[in-house]
Structures are given as C-alpha cells and as structure tokens.
PDB file of N, CA and C in Angstrom:
ATOM      1  N   MET A 112      18.506  30.252  20.818  1.00 58.00           N
ATOM      2  CA  MET A 112      19.155  29.395  19.832  1.00 58.00           C
ATOM      3  C   MET A 112      18.976  27.924  20.201  1.00 58.00           C
ATOM      4  N   THR A 113      19.128  27.610  21.492  1.00 60.00           N
ATOM      5  CA  THR A 113      18.986  26.227  21.936  1.00 60.00           C
ATOM      6  C   THR A 113      17.571  25.718  21.696  1.00 60.00           C
ATOM      7  N   VAL A 114      16.577  26.566  21.942  1.00 54.00           N
ATOM      8  CA  VAL A 114      15.188  26.182  21.723  1.00 54.00           C
ATOM      9  C   VAL A 114      14.956  25.872  20.250  1.00 54.00           C
ATOM     10  N   PHE A 115      15.508  26.667  19.367  1.00 50.00           N
ATOM     11  CA  PHE A 115      15.365  26.453  17.932  1.00 50.00           C
ATOM     12  C   PHE A 115      15.953  25.113  17.516  1.00 50.00           C
ATOM     13  N   VAL A 116      17.149  24.797  17.992  1.00 48.00           N
ATOM     14  CA  VAL A 116      17.812  23.537  17.653  1.00 48.00           C
ATOM     15  C   VAL A 116      17.009  22.356  18.164  1.00 48.00           C
ATOM     16  N   VAL A 117      16.516  22.425  19.377  1.00 50.00           N
ATOM     17  CA  VAL A 117      15.714  21.344  19.954  1.00 50.00           C
ATOM     18  C   VAL A 117      14.423  21.173  19.168  1.00 50.00           C
ATOM     19  N   THR A 118      13.794  22.265  18.781  1.00 53.00           N
ATOM     20  CA  THR A 118      12.558  22.204  18.002  1.00 53.00           C
ATOM     21  C   THR A 118      12.803  21.556  16.649  1.00 53.00           C
ATOM     22  N   VAL A 119      13.851  21.967  15.966  1.00 48.00           N
ATOM     23  CA  VAL A 119      14.174  21.400  14.653  1.00 48.00           C
ATOM     24  C   VAL A 119      14.473  19.910  14.783  1.00 48.00           C
ATOM     25  N   LEU A 120      15.213  19.524  15.785  1.00 49.00           N
ATOM     26  CA  LEU A 120      15.523  18.107  15.980  1.00 49.00           C
ATOM     27  C   LEU A 120      14.276  17.306  16.286  1.00 49.00           C
ATOM     28  N   SER A 121      13.398  17.810  17.125  1.00 54.00           N
ATOM     29  CA  SER A 121      12.188  17.066  17.469  1.00 54.00           C
ATOM     30  C   SER A 121      11.260  16.929  16.272  1.00 54.00           C
ATOM     31  N   VAL A 122      11.153  17.951  15.451  1.00 52.00           N
ATOM     32  CA  VAL A 122      10.339  17.869  14.243  1.00 52.00           C
ATOM     33  C   VAL A 122      10.941  16.852  13.278  1.00 52.00           C
ATOM     34  N   GLY A 123      12.249  16.864  13.103  1.00 54.00           N
ATOM     35  CA  GLY A 123      12.912  15.910  12.214  1.00 54.00           C
ATOM     36  C   GLY A 123      12.751  14.489  12.677  1.00 54.00           C
ATOM     37  N   ILE A 124      12.837  14.253  13.971  1.00 50.00           N
ATOM     38  CA  ILE A 124      12.688  12.894  14.507  1.00 50.00           C
ATOM     39  C   ILE A 124      11.261  12.407  14.339  1.00 50.00           C
ATOM     40  N   SER A 125      10.274  13.245  14.642  1.00 50.00           N
ATOM     41  CA  SER A 125       8.889  12.810  14.508  1.00 50.00           C
ATOM     42  C   SER A 125       8.529  12.566  13.047  1.00 50.00           C
ATOM     43  N   ALA A 126       9.074  13.336  12.125  1.00 47.00           N
ATOM     44  CA  ALA A 126       8.817  13.106  10.703  1.00 47.00           C
ATOM     45  C   ALA A 126       9.440  11.798  10.248  1.00 47.00           C
ATOM     46  N   ALA A 127      10.614  11.481  10.742  1.00 47.00           N
ATOM     47  CA  ALA A 127      11.279  10.229  10.366  1.00 47.00           C
ATOM     48  C   ALA A 127      10.509   9.033  10.907  1.00 47.00           C
ATOM     49  N   GLU A 128       9.951   9.150  12.096  1.00 52.00           N
ATOM     50  CA  GLU A 128       9.184   8.052  12.676  1.00 52.00           C
ATOM     51  C   GLU A 128       7.859   7.863  11.957  1.00 52.00           C
ATOM     52  N   ALA A 129       7.275   8.939  11.458  1.00 49.00           N
ATOM     53  CA  ALA A 129       5.951   8.879  10.855  1.00 49.00           C
ATOM     54  C   ALA A 129       5.945   8.175   9.506  1.00 49.00           C
ATOM     55  N   ALA A 130       6.991   8.284   8.738  1.00 46.00           N
ATOM     56  CA  ALA A 130       6.982   7.742   7.385  1.00 46.00           C
ATOM     57  C   ALA A 130       8.280   7.008   7.081  1.00 46.00           C
ATOM     58  N   PRO A 131       8.373   5.755   7.517  1.00 53.00           N
ATOM     59  CA  PRO A 131       9.593   5.016   7.197  1.00 53.00           C
ATOM     60  C   PRO A 131       9.678   4.759   5.695  1.00 53.00           C
ATOM     61  N   LEU A 132      10.858   4.852   5.163  1.00 59.00           N
ATOM     62  CA  LEU A 132      11.061   4.604   3.744  1.00 59.00           C
ATOM     63  C   LEU A 132      11.712   3.246   3.564  1.00 59.00           C
ATOM     64  N   TYR A 133      11.155   2.453   2.683  1.00 62.00           N
ATOM     65  CA  TYR A 133      11.689   1.131   2.413  1.00 62.00           C
ATOM     66  C   TYR A 133      12.034   1.046   0.937  1.00 62.00           C
ATOM     67  N   GLU A 134      13.224   0.594   0.646  1.00 73.00           N
ATOM     68  CA  GLU A 134      13.598   0.264  -0.720  1.00 73.00           C
ATOM     69  C   GLU A 134      13.386  -1.241  -0.848  1.00 73.00           C
ATOM     70  N   CYS A 135      12.319  -1.633  -1.513  1.00 79.00           N
ATOM     71  CA  CYS A 135      11.909  -3.032  -1.491  1.00 79.00           C
ATOM     72  C   CYS A 135      12.401  -3.857  -2.669  1.00 79.00           C
ATOM     73  N   GLY A 136      12.730  -3.242  -3.768  1.00 76.00           N
ATOM     74  CA  GLY A 136      13.237  -3.987  -4.905  1.00 76.00           C
ATOM     75  C   GLY A 136      12.310  -5.089  -5.402  1.00 76.00           C
ATOM     76  N   GLY A 137      10.994  -4.871  -5.305  1.00 74.00           N
ATOM     77  CA  GLY A 137      10.037  -5.856  -5.799  1.00 74.00           C
ATOM     78  C   GLY A 137       9.693  -6.965  -4.831  1.00 74.00           C
ATOM     79  N   ASN A 138      10.208  -6.917  -3.597  1.00 80.00           N
ATOM     80  CA  ASN A 138       9.908  -7.936  -2.593  1.00 80.00           C
ATOM     81  C   ASN A 138       8.504  -7.696  -2.041  1.00 80.00           C
ATOM     82  N   PRO A 139       7.540  -8.625  -2.291  1.00 78.00           N
ATOM     83  CA  PRO A 139       6.158  -8.399  -1.858  1.00 78.00           C
ATOM     84  C   PRO A 139       6.010  -8.248  -0.345  1.00 78.00           C
ATOM     85  N   ALA A 140       6.775  -8.991   0.441  1.00 81.00           N
ATOM     86  CA  ALA A 140       6.673  -8.879   1.892  1.00 81.00           C
ATOM     87  C   ALA A 140       7.108  -7.488   2.351  1.00 81.00           C
ATOM     88  N   CYS A 141       8.169  -6.984   1.769  1.00 84.00           N
ATOM     89  CA  CYS A 141       8.658  -5.641   2.105  1.00 84.00           C
ATOM     90  C   CYS A 141       7.650  -4.584   1.666  1.00 84.00           C
ATOM     91  N   GLN A 142       7.084  -4.743   0.483  1.00 78.00           N
ATOM     92  CA  GLN A 142       6.114  -3.774  -0.009  1.00 78.00           C
ATOM     93  C   GLN A 142       4.863  -3.760   0.857  1.00 78.00           C
ATOM     94  N   ALA A 143       4.425  -4.918   1.303  1.00 77.00           N
ATOM     95  CA  ALA A 143       3.268  -4.986   2.190  1.00 77.00           C
ATOM     96  C   ALA A 143       3.562  -4.270   3.501  1.00 77.00           C
ATOM     97  N   LYS A 144       4.750  -4.477   4.046  1.00 81.00           N
ATOM     98  CA  LYS A 144       5.144  -3.799   5.284  1.00 81.00           C
ATOM     99  C   LYS A 144       5.206  -2.294   5.065  1.00 81.00           C
ATOM    100  N   ARG A 145       5.798  -1.889   3.957  1.00 80.00           N
ATOM    101  CA  ARG A 145       5.908  -0.461   3.638  1.00 80.00           C
ATOM    102  C   ARG A 145       4.525   0.182   3.541  1.00 80.00           C
ATOM    103  N   ASP A 146       3.585  -0.521   2.934  1.00 77.00           N
ATOM    104  CA  ASP A 146       2.250   0.023   2.720  1.00 77.00           C
ATOM    105  C   ASP A 146       1.303  -0.282   3.882  1.00 77.00           C
ATOM    106  N   ARG A 147       1.839  -0.901   4.940  1.00 83.00           N
ATOM    107  CA  ARG A 147       1.087  -1.216   6.159  1.00 83.00           C
ATOM    108  C   ARG A 147      -0.146  -2.068   5.868  1.00 83.00           C
ATOM    109  N   MET A 148       0.056  -3.166   5.169  1.00 82.00           N
ATOM    110  CA  MET A 148      -1.024  -4.107   4.903  1.00 82.00           C
ATOM    111  C   MET A 148      -0.449  -5.510   4.920  1.00 82.00           C
ATOM    112  N   SER A 149      -1.326  -6.483   4.992  1.00 86.00           N
ATOM    113  CA  SER A 149      -0.851  -7.865   4.984  1.00 86.00           C
ATOM    114  C   SER A 149      -0.331  -8.211   3.597  1.00 86.00           C
ATOM    115  N   ARG A 150       0.501  -9.213   3.551  1.00 86.00           N
ATOM    116  CA  ARG A 150       1.036  -9.636   2.252  1.00 86.00           C
ATOM    117  C   ARG A 150      -0.095 -10.141   1.350  1.00 86.00           C
ATOM    118  N   GLU A 151      -1.081 -10.813   1.943  1.00 89.00           N
ATOM    119  CA  GLU A 151      -2.203 -11.326   1.153  1.00 89.00           C
ATOM    120  C   GLU A 151      -2.990 -10.171   0.517  1.00 89.00           C
ATOM    121  N   THR A 152      -3.193  -9.113   1.286  1.00 89.00           N
ATOM    122  CA  THR A 152      -3.901  -7.945   0.750  1.00 89.00           C
ATOM    123  C   THR A 152      -3.096  -7.308  -0.370  1.00 89.00           C
ATOM    124  N   TYR A 153      -1.788  -7.174  -0.168  1.00 85.00           N
ATOM    125  CA  TYR A 153      -0.941  -6.603  -1.215  1.00 85.00           C
ATOM    126  C   TYR A 153      -1.006  -7.461  -2.479  1.00 85.00           C
ATOM    127  N   GLU A 154      -0.896  -8.771  -2.319  1.00 89.00           N
ATOM    128  CA  GLU A 154      -0.931  -9.677  -3.481  1.00 89.00           C
ATOM    129  C   GLU A 154      -2.263  -9.545  -4.222  1.00 89.00           C
ATOM    130  N   ARG A 155      -3.360  -9.503  -3.484  1.00 92.00           N
ATOM    131  CA  ARG A 155      -4.682  -9.371  -4.106  1.00 92.00           C
ATOM    132  C   ARG A 155      -4.783  -8.042  -4.860  1.00 92.00           C
ATOM    133  N   ASN A 156      -4.309  -6.953  -4.245  1.00 92.00           N
ATOM    134  CA  ASN A 156      -4.398  -5.638  -4.883  1.00 92.00           C
ATOM    135  C   ASN A 156      -3.544  -5.554  -6.137  1.00 92.00           C
ATOM    136  N   ILE A 157      -2.291  -6.013  -6.065  1.00 92.00           N
ATOM    137  CA  ILE A 157      -1.418  -5.905  -7.236  1.00 92.00           C
ATOM    138  C   ILE A 157      -1.937  -6.791  -8.367  1.00 92.00           C
ATOM    139  N   ASN A 158      -2.419  -7.995  -8.045  1.00 94.00           N
ATOM    140  CA  ASN A 158      -2.958  -8.875  -9.086  1.00 94.00           C
ATOM    141  C   ASN A 158      -4.204  -8.277  -9.737  1.00 94.00           C
ATOM    142  N   ARG A 159      -5.083  -7.692  -8.923  1.00 96.00           N
ATOM    143  CA  ARG A 159      -6.306  -7.077  -9.451  1.00 96.00           C
ATOM    144  C   ARG A 159      -5.957  -5.884 -10.349  1.00 96.00           C
ATOM    145  N   CYS A 160      -5.029  -5.063  -9.907  1.00 95.00           N
ATOM    146  CA  CYS A 160      -4.665  -3.876 -10.679  1.00 95.00           C
ATOM    147  C   CYS A 160      -3.953  -4.232 -11.983  1.00 95.00           C
ATOM    148  N   LEU A 161      -3.081  -5.218 -11.916  1.00 96.00           N
ATOM    149  CA  LEU A 161      -2.393  -5.658 -13.137  1.00 96.00           C
ATOM    150  C   LEU A 161      -3.382  -6.256 -14.132  1.00 96.00           C
ATOM    151  N   ALA A 162      -4.318  -7.077 -13.647  1.00 96.00           N
ATOM    152  CA  ALA A 162      -5.315  -7.691 -14.536  1.00 96.00           C
ATOM    153  C   ALA A 162      -6.190  -6.621 -15.188  1.00 96.00           C
ATOM    154  N   ALA A 163      -6.578  -5.615 -14.418  1.00 96.00           N
ATOM    155  CA  ALA A 163      -7.411  -4.539 -14.966  1.00 96.00           C
ATOM    156  C   ALA A 163      -6.688  -3.770 -16.065  1.00 96.00           C
ATOM    157  N   ALA A 164      -5.375  -3.689 -15.968  1.00 96.00           N
ATOM    158  CA  ALA A 164      -4.583  -2.969 -16.971  1.00 96.00           C
ATOM    159  C   ALA A 164      -4.110  -3.882 -18.099  1.00 96.00           C
ATOM    160  N   GLY A 165      -4.367  -5.179 -17.988  1.00 96.00           N
ATOM    161  CA  GLY A 165      -3.936  -6.115 -19.018  1.00 96.00           C
ATOM    162  C   GLY A 165      -2.446  -6.418 -18.981  1.00 96.00           C
ATOM    163  N   ALA A 166      -1.871  -6.411 -17.779  1.00 96.00           N
ATOM    164  CA  ALA A 166      -0.439  -6.679 -17.624  1.00 96.00           C
ATOM    165  C   ALA A 166      -0.229  -7.880 -16.698  1.00 96.00           C
ATOM    166  N   THR A 167       0.976  -8.422 -16.712  1.00 94.00           N
ATOM    167  CA  THR A 167       1.300  -9.577 -15.868  1.00 94.00           C
ATOM    168  C   THR A 167       2.339  -9.185 -14.823  1.00 94.00           C
ATOM    169  N   ARG A 168       2.460 -10.039 -13.804  1.00 92.00           N
ATOM    170  CA  ARG A 168       3.484  -9.806 -12.778  1.00 92.00           C
ATOM    171  C   ARG A 168       4.879  -9.832 -13.386  1.00 92.00           C
ATOM    172  N   GLU A 169       5.105 -10.723 -14.338  1.00 94.00           N
ATOM    173  CA  GLU A 169       6.419 -10.820 -14.971  1.00 94.00           C
ATOM    174  C   GLU A 169       6.765  -9.520 -15.702  1.00 94.00           C
ATOM    175  N   GLN A 170       5.787  -8.964 -16.420  1.00 94.00           N
ATOM    176  CA  GLN A 170       6.017  -7.690 -17.100  1.00 94.00           C
ATOM    177  C   GLN A 170       6.297  -6.578 -16.087  1.00 94.00           C
ATOM    178  N   TRP A 171       5.545  -6.580 -14.995  1.00 91.00           N
ATOM    179  CA  TRP A 171       5.690  -5.536 -13.978  1.00 91.00           C
ATOM    180  C   TRP A 171       7.077  -5.603 -13.341  1.00 91.00           C
ATOM    181  N   ARG A 172       7.513  -6.830 -13.001  1.00 89.00           N
ATOM    182  CA  ARG A 172       8.837  -6.997 -12.387  1.00 89.00           C
ATOM    183  C   ARG A 172       9.967  -6.595 -13.328  1.00 89.00           C
ATOM    184  N   ALA A 173       9.755  -6.848 -14.615  1.00 92.00           N
ATOM    185  CA  ALA A 173      10.786  -6.537 -15.616  1.00 92.00           C
ATOM    186  C   ALA A 173      10.696  -5.088 -16.107  1.00 92.00           C
ATOM    187  N   HIS A 174       9.769  -4.310 -15.546  1.00 92.00           N
ATOM    188  CA  HIS A 174       9.557  -2.920 -15.975  1.00 92.00           C
ATOM    189  C   HIS A 174       9.243  -2.862 -17.463  1.00 92.00           C
ATOM    190  N   ALA A 175       8.461  -3.839 -17.930  1.00 95.00           N
ATOM    191  CA  ALA A 175       8.139  -3.937 -19.347  1.00 95.00           C
ATOM    192  C   ALA A 175       6.672  -3.609 -19.643  1.00 95.00           C
ATOM    193  N   VAL A 176       5.962  -3.040 -18.682  1.00 94.00           N
ATOM    194  CA  VAL A 176       4.574  -2.649 -18.912  1.00 94.00           C
ATOM    195  C   VAL A 176       4.580  -1.288 -19.604  1.00 94.00           C
ATOM    196  N   PRO A 177       3.896  -1.186 -20.760  1.00 95.00           N
ATOM    197  CA  PRO A 177       3.869   0.109 -21.454  1.00 95.00           C
ATOM    198  C   PRO A 177       3.290   1.210 -20.553  1.00 95.00           C
ATOM    199  N   ARG A 178       3.739   2.435 -20.787  1.00 96.00           N
ATOM    200  CA  ARG A 178       3.387   3.549 -19.903  1.00 96.00           C
ATOM    201  C   ARG A 178       1.879   3.702 -19.653  1.00 96.00           C
ATOM    202  N   PRO A 179       0.995   3.635 -20.665  1.00 96.00           N
ATOM    203  CA  PRO A 179      -0.433   3.821 -20.363  1.00 96.00           C
ATOM    204  C   PRO A 179      -0.967   2.771 -19.378  1.00 96.00           C
ATOM    205  N   GLN A 180      -0.575   1.507 -19.581  1.00 96.00           N
ATOM    206  CA  GLN A 180      -1.011   0.459 -18.666  1.00 96.00           C
ATOM    207  C   GLN A 180      -0.359   0.623 -17.297  1.00 96.00           C
ATOM    208  N   ALA A 181       0.915   1.003 -17.263  1.00 94.00           N
ATOM    209  CA  ALA A 181       1.605   1.212 -15.983  1.00 94.00           C
ATOM    210  C   ALA A 181       0.946   2.335 -15.197  1.00 94.00           C
ATOM    211  N   ASP A 182       0.528   3.387 -15.890  1.00 95.00           N
ATOM    212  CA  ASP A 182      -0.176   4.479 -15.214  1.00 95.00           C
ATOM    213  C   ASP A 182      -1.495   3.995 -14.623  1.00 95.00           C
ATOM    214  N   LYS A 183      -2.185   3.101 -15.359  1.00 95.00           N
ATOM    215  CA  LYS A 183      -3.430   2.524 -14.839  1.00 95.00           C
ATOM    216  C   LYS A 183      -3.162   1.703 -13.579  1.00 95.00           C
ATOM    217  N   VAL A 184      -2.099   0.910 -13.599  1.00 93.00           N
ATOM    218  CA  VAL A 184      -1.751   0.085 -12.440  1.00 93.00           C
ATOM    219  C   VAL A 184      -1.443   0.982 -11.247  1.00 93.00           C
ATOM    220  N   ARG A 185      -0.654   2.011 -11.451  1.00 91.00           N
ATOM    221  CA  ARG A 185      -0.305   2.919 -10.345  1.00 91.00           C
ATOM    222  C   ARG A 185      -1.540   3.607  -9.776  1.00 91.00           C
ATOM    223  N   ALA A 186      -2.434   4.056 -10.649  1.00 94.00           N
ATOM    224  CA  ALA A 186      -3.660   4.709 -10.183  1.00 94.00           C
ATOM    225  C   ALA A 186      -4.530   3.733  -9.397  1.00 94.00           C
ATOM    226  N   CYS A 187      -4.603   2.503  -9.870  1.00 93.00           N
ATOM    227  CA  CYS A 187      -5.377   1.472  -9.177  1.00 93.00           C
ATOM    228  C   CYS A 187      -4.783   1.187  -7.801  1.00 93.00           C
ATOM    229  N   LEU A 188      -3.473   1.077  -7.729  1.00 88.00           N
ATOM    230  CA  LEU A 188      -2.817   0.833  -6.445  1.00 88.00           C
ATOM    231  C   LEU A 188      -3.015   2.007  -5.485  1.00 88.00           C
ATOM    232  N   GLU A 189      -2.990   3.224  -6.011  1.00 87.00           N
ATOM    233  CA  GLU A 189      -3.252   4.398  -5.171  1.00 87.00           C
ATOM    234  C   GLU A 189      -4.667   4.337  -4.604  1.00 87.00           C
ATOM    235  N   ALA A 190      -5.618   3.899  -5.424  1.00 89.00           N
ATOM    236  CA  ALA A 190      -7.016   3.861  -4.997  1.00 89.00           C
ATOM    237  C   ALA A 190      -7.296   2.729  -4.007  1.00 89.00           C
ATOM    238  N   HIS A 191      -6.594   1.619  -4.175  1.00 83.00           N
ATOM    239  CA  HIS A 191      -6.890   0.433  -3.356  1.00 83.00           C
ATOM    240  C   HIS A 191      -5.847   0.128  -2.302  1.00 83.00           C
ATOM    241  N   GLY A 192      -4.812   0.919  -2.241  1.00 66.00           N
ATOM    242  CA  GLY A 192      -3.803   0.694  -1.202  1.00 66.00           C
ATOM    243  C   GLY A 192      -2.646  -0.125  -1.601  1.00 66.00           C
TER     244      GLY A 192
END
C-alpha cells in the first residue's frame, strides 16, 4: 500500500512540474512564458496569425473575432507556437 501511495504521489508531482498552467488573461508576457517563447516571438506569431485571418488584436482581446476566423487564428498559433 505504501509503495502505491508513493508511486501515485511521484507521478502526480512530475506531471505538475512538466506542464505548468497559467491563467494569463490576455497578458502577452504571461502567454509567452506559458508557451515557453520570448515575448517578441509571441508578438510576431499572434500578429502574423491574426493578419492571415483578417482580424485585429483589439477584436481578439474583446473576443469579437467570428468563429471561422478565430479557428484560423488558433490553427495558425498551433502550427507556429
């Protein structure tokens, strides 16, 4: 029983260390840290993806990008980090 508890705890701790979760609320510095990239890289990627979808940062922050364009932005961010 003790071995099982120690194993479960060690797996839980290593999983928590591997993937920190950040609630960034649109803060670019926090998002860059969460995604493990420089803020400049994050800014370049989000601007490129928004431009490709025909959306602006203001629309993105206000959650006002229509779903088809928002899906394009998300796919672009997945592809480019």
